[in-house]
Short mmCIF file of C-alpha atoms in Angstrom, two decimals:
data_model
loop_
_atom_site.label_atom_id
_atom_site.label_comp_id
_atom_site.label_asym_id
_atom_site.label_seq_id
_atom_site.Cartn_x
_atom_site.Cartn_y
_atom_site.Cartn_z
CA MET A 1 18.36 45.33 103.29
CA ASN A 2 14.82 46.43 102.53
CA SER A 3 14.93 49.55 104.65
CA PHE A 4 12.45 51.45 102.45
CA PRO A 5 8.98 51.25 104.08
CA PHE A 6 6.42 48.95 102.35
CA SER A 7 8.92 48.01 99.72
CA ASP A 8 7.38 44.50 99.39
CA TRP A 9 3.96 45.97 98.75
CA ILE A 10 5.27 48.50 96.23
CA VAL A 11 7.01 45.66 94.30
CA ALA A 12 3.76 43.64 94.46
CA ALA A 13 1.77 46.63 93.23
CA ILE A 14 4.15 47.10 90.28
CA PHE A 15 3.85 43.42 89.43
CA VAL A 16 0.06 43.51 89.54
CA SER A 17 0.01 46.64 87.36
CA PHE A 18 2.18 44.85 84.77
CA ILE A 19 -0.24 41.96 84.77
CA ALA A 20 -3.08 44.44 84.36
CA ILE A 21 -1.28 46.17 81.46
CA THR A 22 -0.76 42.77 79.76
CA VAL A 23 -4.37 41.67 80.19
CA THR A 24 -5.80 45.02 79.12
CA GLY A 25 -3.60 45.11 76.02
CA ALA A 26 -4.64 41.55 75.08
CA LEU A 27 -8.31 42.44 75.45
CA ILE A 28 -7.90 45.61 73.39
CA ALA A 29 -6.06 43.62 70.73
CA ALA A 30 -8.73 40.96 70.48
CA LEU A 31 -11.98 42.92 70.90
CA THR A 32 -11.80 46.32 69.22
CA LYS A 33 -13.37 46.87 65.83
CA ARG A 34 -10.73 49.15 64.32
CA ILE A 35 -7.49 47.39 63.51
CA ILE A 36 -5.21 50.30 64.37
CA ARG A 37 -6.47 50.15 67.95
CA SER A 38 -5.87 46.45 67.90
CA VAL A 39 -2.23 47.06 66.92
CA CYS A 40 -1.97 49.56 69.80
CA GLY A 41 -3.37 46.87 72.09
CA LEU A 42 -0.69 44.53 70.93
CA ALA A 43 1.93 47.17 71.78
CA ILE A 44 0.51 47.69 75.27
CA CYS A 45 0.40 43.93 75.79
CA SER A 46 4.06 43.69 74.80
CA LEU A 47 4.96 46.46 77.20
CA GLY A 48 3.30 44.61 80.10
CA LEU A 49 4.98 41.41 79.00
CA ALA A 50 8.33 43.10 79.03
CA GLY A 51 7.66 44.09 82.64
CA LEU A 52 6.82 40.46 83.52
CA PHE A 53 10.10 39.36 81.86
CA TYR A 54 11.89 41.86 84.07
CA PHE A 55 10.28 40.25 87.09
CA LEU A 56 11.49 36.86 85.76
CA ASN A 57 15.12 37.92 86.19
CA SER A 58 15.69 38.74 82.59
CA PRO A 59 16.15 42.45 81.80
CA PHE A 60 17.81 41.48 78.51
CA LEU A 61 14.67 39.81 77.21
CA ALA A 62 12.53 42.64 78.51
CA LEU A 63 14.58 45.02 76.39
CA MET A 64 14.37 42.67 73.35
CA GLU A 65 10.63 42.35 73.74
CA ILE A 66 10.16 46.12 73.62
CA LEU A 67 12.71 46.41 70.76
CA ILE A 68 11.36 43.60 68.59
CA TYR A 69 7.62 43.61 69.32
CA ILE A 70 6.87 47.29 69.75
CA GLY A 71 9.67 48.58 67.57
CA ALA A 72 9.56 46.11 64.72
CA VAL A 73 6.38 43.97 64.71
CA CYS A 74 3.86 46.67 65.52
CA VAL A 75 5.45 49.16 63.19
CA THR A 76 5.42 46.50 60.37
CA VAL A 77 1.75 45.72 61.06
CA ILE A 78 0.95 49.45 61.00
CA PHE A 79 2.57 49.60 57.51
CA GLY A 80 0.30 46.72 56.50
CA VAL A 81 -2.68 48.57 57.87
CA MET A 82 -1.58 51.63 55.85
CA LEU A 83 -1.33 49.67 52.60
CA THR A 84 -4.59 47.81 52.90
CA GLU A 85 -8.06 48.65 54.12
CA PRO A 86 -8.45 46.46 57.12
CA ASP A 87 -11.37 47.64 59.22
CA GLU A 88 -13.74 44.99 60.38
CA PRO A 89 -16.77 44.79 58.13
CA LYS A 90 -20.27 45.11 59.53
CA PRO A 91 -21.59 41.78 60.67
CA GLU A 92 -23.92 40.55 57.90
CA GLN A 93 -27.60 40.16 58.62
CA HIS A 94 -28.75 36.59 58.99
CA THR A 95 -32.18 35.25 59.48
CA ARG A 96 -30.85 32.09 61.10
CA PRO A 97 -29.75 32.11 64.72
CA TYR A 98 -26.17 31.73 63.41
CA PRO A 99 -24.79 35.15 64.51
CA VAL A 100 -26.17 34.70 68.05
CA ILE A 101 -24.58 31.27 68.44
CA SER A 102 -21.14 31.86 66.92
CA PRO A 103 -19.73 34.27 69.48
CA LEU A 104 -20.99 32.04 72.22
CA ILE A 105 -19.10 29.11 70.66
CA ALA A 106 -15.92 31.24 70.44
CA ILE A 107 -16.31 32.41 74.08
CA ALA A 108 -16.91 28.78 75.17
CA ILE A 109 -13.75 27.57 73.38
CA ALA A 110 -11.56 30.38 74.71
CA GLY A 111 -13.01 30.10 78.22
CA GLY A 112 -12.51 26.39 78.27
CA VAL A 113 -8.87 26.72 77.21
CA PHE A 114 -8.26 29.41 79.81
CA LEU A 115 -9.95 27.62 82.69
CA GLY A 116 -8.32 24.29 81.85
CA ILE A 117 -4.79 25.61 81.63
CA ALA A 118 -5.27 27.90 84.63
CA TRP A 119 -6.60 25.02 86.73
CA LEU A 120 -3.64 22.85 85.61
CA SER A 121 -1.08 25.47 86.44
CA LEU A 122 -2.67 26.34 89.81
CA SER A 123 -3.02 22.73 90.91
CA ALA A 124 0.43 21.49 89.79
CA ASN A 125 3.26 21.34 92.31
CA TRP A 126 6.13 23.16 90.70
CA GLN A 127 9.42 21.93 92.06
CA ALA A 128 12.33 24.25 92.34
CA PRO A 129 15.52 22.86 90.76
CA ALA A 130 17.89 21.04 93.06
CA SER A 131 20.90 22.97 91.82
CA ILE A 132 21.32 26.04 89.65
CA VAL A 133 23.81 25.39 86.87
CA SER A 134 23.88 28.89 85.51
CA GLU A 135 22.26 32.15 86.61
CA GLY A 136 21.06 33.15 83.16
CA SER A 137 23.07 36.37 82.84
CA VAL A 138 23.63 38.01 79.44
CA LYS A 139 27.16 36.58 79.42
CA ASP A 140 25.83 33.05 79.89
CA ILE A 141 23.24 33.60 77.09
CA GLY A 142 25.99 34.86 74.77
CA ILE A 143 28.28 31.89 75.50
CA ARG A 144 25.50 29.37 74.93
CA LEU A 145 24.34 31.06 71.73
CA LEU A 146 27.85 30.65 70.30
CA THR A 147 28.58 27.16 71.60
CA THR A 148 25.65 24.84 72.47
CA TYR A 149 23.03 26.57 70.39
CA SER A 150 25.11 27.84 67.52
CA VAL A 151 23.33 25.67 64.86
CA PRO A 152 19.78 27.00 65.70
CA PHE A 153 21.32 30.50 65.96
CA GLU A 154 22.64 30.21 62.43
CA LEU A 155 19.38 28.62 61.25
CA ILE A 156 17.41 31.57 62.67
CA SER A 157 19.50 33.99 60.67
CA LEU A 158 18.92 31.86 57.57
CA VAL A 159 15.19 31.83 58.24
CA LEU A 160 15.19 35.63 58.60
CA LEU A 161 17.13 36.00 55.34
CA VAL A 162 14.68 33.70 53.48
CA ALA A 163 11.74 35.59 55.03
CA ILE A 164 13.06 38.90 53.87
CA LEU A 165 13.65 37.61 50.33
CA GLY A 166 10.29 35.82 50.26
CA ALA A 167 8.44 38.88 51.49
CA LEU A 168 10.04 41.01 48.83
CA VAL A 169 9.21 38.50 46.07
CA ILE A 170 5.61 37.87 47.23
CA ALA A 171 4.78 41.60 47.71
CA ARG A 172 6.34 42.51 44.41
CA SER A 173 4.96 39.79 42.18
CA GLY A 174 1.52 41.28 41.71
CA ARG A 175 2.91 44.69 40.87
CA THR A 176 4.58 43.74 37.64
CA LYS A 177 1.29 42.49 36.23
CA GLU A 178 -0.45 45.86 36.37
CA MET B 1 0.59 32.30 100.14
CA ASN B 2 1.71 35.82 100.95
CA PRO B 3 0.12 38.19 98.41
CA ALA B 4 3.20 40.40 98.51
CA GLN B 5 5.26 37.49 97.14
CA LEU B 6 2.96 36.92 94.18
CA TYR B 7 5.77 37.55 91.71
CA SER B 8 7.72 34.58 93.03
CA GLN B 9 4.89 32.11 92.26
CA PRO B 10 5.05 30.41 88.89
CA ALA B 11 1.28 29.99 88.78
CA ALA B 12 0.75 33.77 88.49
CA TYR B 13 2.73 33.90 85.24
CA LEU B 14 1.18 30.70 83.94
CA VAL B 15 -2.35 31.98 84.47
CA VAL B 16 -1.52 35.18 82.60
CA ALA B 17 -0.06 33.09 79.81
CA ALA B 18 -3.23 30.97 79.70
CA PHE B 19 -5.30 34.17 79.43
CA LEU B 20 -3.15 35.40 76.57
CA LEU B 21 -3.59 32.05 74.81
CA ALA B 22 -7.34 32.14 75.28
CA THR B 23 -7.54 35.73 74.03
CA GLY B 24 -5.50 34.80 70.97
CA ILE B 25 -7.69 31.80 70.20
CA PHE B 26 -10.83 33.96 70.64
CA GLY B 27 -9.48 36.64 68.32
CA LEU B 28 -8.36 34.02 65.77
CA VAL B 29 -11.90 32.62 65.69
CA ARG B 30 -13.77 35.93 65.76
CA ARG B 31 -11.66 38.23 63.61
CA ARG B 32 -12.94 38.85 60.11
CA THR B 33 -9.83 40.32 58.55
CA LEU B 34 -6.41 38.82 57.96
CA ILE B 35 -4.47 41.48 59.88
CA GLY B 36 -6.70 40.88 62.94
CA MET B 37 -5.99 37.20 62.75
CA LEU B 38 -2.26 37.98 62.49
CA ILE B 39 -2.39 40.06 65.67
CA SER B 40 -4.21 37.29 67.48
CA GLY B 41 -1.52 34.89 66.40
CA GLU B 42 1.08 37.29 67.88
CA LEU B 43 -0.82 37.07 71.20
CA ILE B 44 -0.44 33.23 71.07
CA PHE B 45 3.29 33.66 70.49
CA ALA B 46 3.48 35.98 73.49
CA ALA B 47 1.65 33.34 75.64
CA ALA B 48 4.26 30.74 74.59
CA SER B 49 7.12 33.13 75.39
CA LEU B 50 5.77 33.79 78.83
CA ASN B 51 5.33 30.08 79.53
CA PHE B 52 8.91 29.40 78.51
CA MET B 53 10.21 32.20 80.67
CA ALA B 54 8.20 31.30 83.78
CA LEU B 55 9.03 27.58 83.70
CA ASN B 56 12.63 28.44 82.91
CA ARG B 57 12.86 30.74 85.91
CA PHE B 58 11.22 28.51 88.45
CA THR B 59 11.92 24.90 87.46
CA ALA B 60 15.01 24.73 85.20
CA PRO B 61 18.50 24.30 86.57
CA ASP B 62 20.04 26.15 83.63
CA GLN B 63 18.44 29.64 83.66
CA SER B 64 19.61 30.66 80.19
CA VAL B 65 17.98 27.94 78.12
CA GLY B 66 14.45 29.38 78.31
CA GLN B 67 15.79 32.85 77.48
CA ILE B 68 17.48 31.48 74.35
CA ALA B 69 14.22 29.70 73.41
CA VAL B 70 12.27 32.95 73.79
CA LEU B 71 14.85 34.74 71.61
CA PHE B 72 14.26 32.11 68.91
CA ILE B 73 10.52 32.54 69.30
CA MET B 74 10.88 36.27 68.76
CA GLY B 75 12.96 35.73 65.64
CA LEU B 76 10.39 33.33 64.22
CA ALA B 77 7.56 35.74 65.10
CA ALA B 78 9.38 38.57 63.23
CA ALA B 79 9.86 36.34 60.15
CA GLU B 80 6.22 35.23 60.35
CA VAL B 81 4.99 38.84 60.46
CA ALA B 82 7.11 39.82 57.43
CA ILE B 83 5.87 36.88 55.32
CA THR B 84 2.22 37.27 56.41
CA LEU B 85 2.14 40.97 55.65
CA SER B 86 3.58 40.45 52.21
CA ILE B 87 0.98 37.80 51.54
CA ILE B 88 -1.73 40.14 52.87
CA ILE B 89 -0.56 42.87 50.53
CA ALA B 90 -0.50 40.48 47.57
CA VAL B 91 -4.01 39.32 48.41
CA TYR B 92 -5.26 42.86 48.76
CA ARG B 93 -3.82 43.73 45.38
CA ASN B 94 -5.74 40.85 43.79
CA TYR B 95 -9.03 41.01 45.66
CA ARG B 96 -9.21 44.63 46.88
CA SER B 97 -10.18 43.19 50.25
CA ILE B 98 -8.65 41.30 53.06
CA VAL B 99 -11.92 40.22 54.67
CA SER B 100 -11.55 36.54 55.11
CA LYS B 101 -15.11 35.74 54.04
CA GLU B 102 -14.58 37.25 50.59
CA LEU B 103 -11.40 35.36 49.81
CA ASN B 104 -13.20 32.36 48.36
CA GLU B 105 -11.62 31.70 44.95
CA LEU B 106 -8.68 29.40 44.49
CA LYS B 107 -7.44 30.44 41.07
CA GLY B 108 -9.09 33.55 39.74
#
């Protein structure tokens, strides 16, 4: 079936590059000083994540990831950046050793979380399921969304409606005062 | 473990998800503005989505449950971003700043 030469290694290289895109995007999103670059980092991270979803047998969710995260969330955050003035302020000058210690504490917390969870997931013995009930195609997702999971589906639409109305009310309430 | 079959190992996805979670926590602690903290929160959402998808693909008998859960996470993330940005805009209108250190009055 795999008659193309080195097809396994090409697939592995694509997978590793998607992981690299995700990791790079996350680092850009967390570390840059200017917020607009941070938003671009989030978009890059979402692109790599969509590739990982594709490797996890779900092209539908890969498409939704690009559509919702890059198309909706990042654009909305860019509107927020446009309406406010969000650049990181200069770190204030302290005489105490406080500014030296605080990034070390943050790095220690994040590194501890990463090493702990990575060690757990590497050392665990993940069992494959004994039998596959459904393949997870788009048709299966649609049937389950309208039968088994119809109540959370409707609740999500209600939450989105309330979020839209609440966002309008909150963002508008200060304007009438001026 | 054959390195060419890395994409069929659940641990590869789970380690990437752990890295996303750690990056999000780091950003949430270190960021000084509200929008930066919002973006770090989105990274944590992405880590949760990737965990759901990986465990759904490799350990669940019903392969569509995790995808539905990730769809719900995406919907909640979109609602969260809308609400948070409207709060940020309201805060900016009152304080002329969204630096989290300067937002130190309760009722001004």
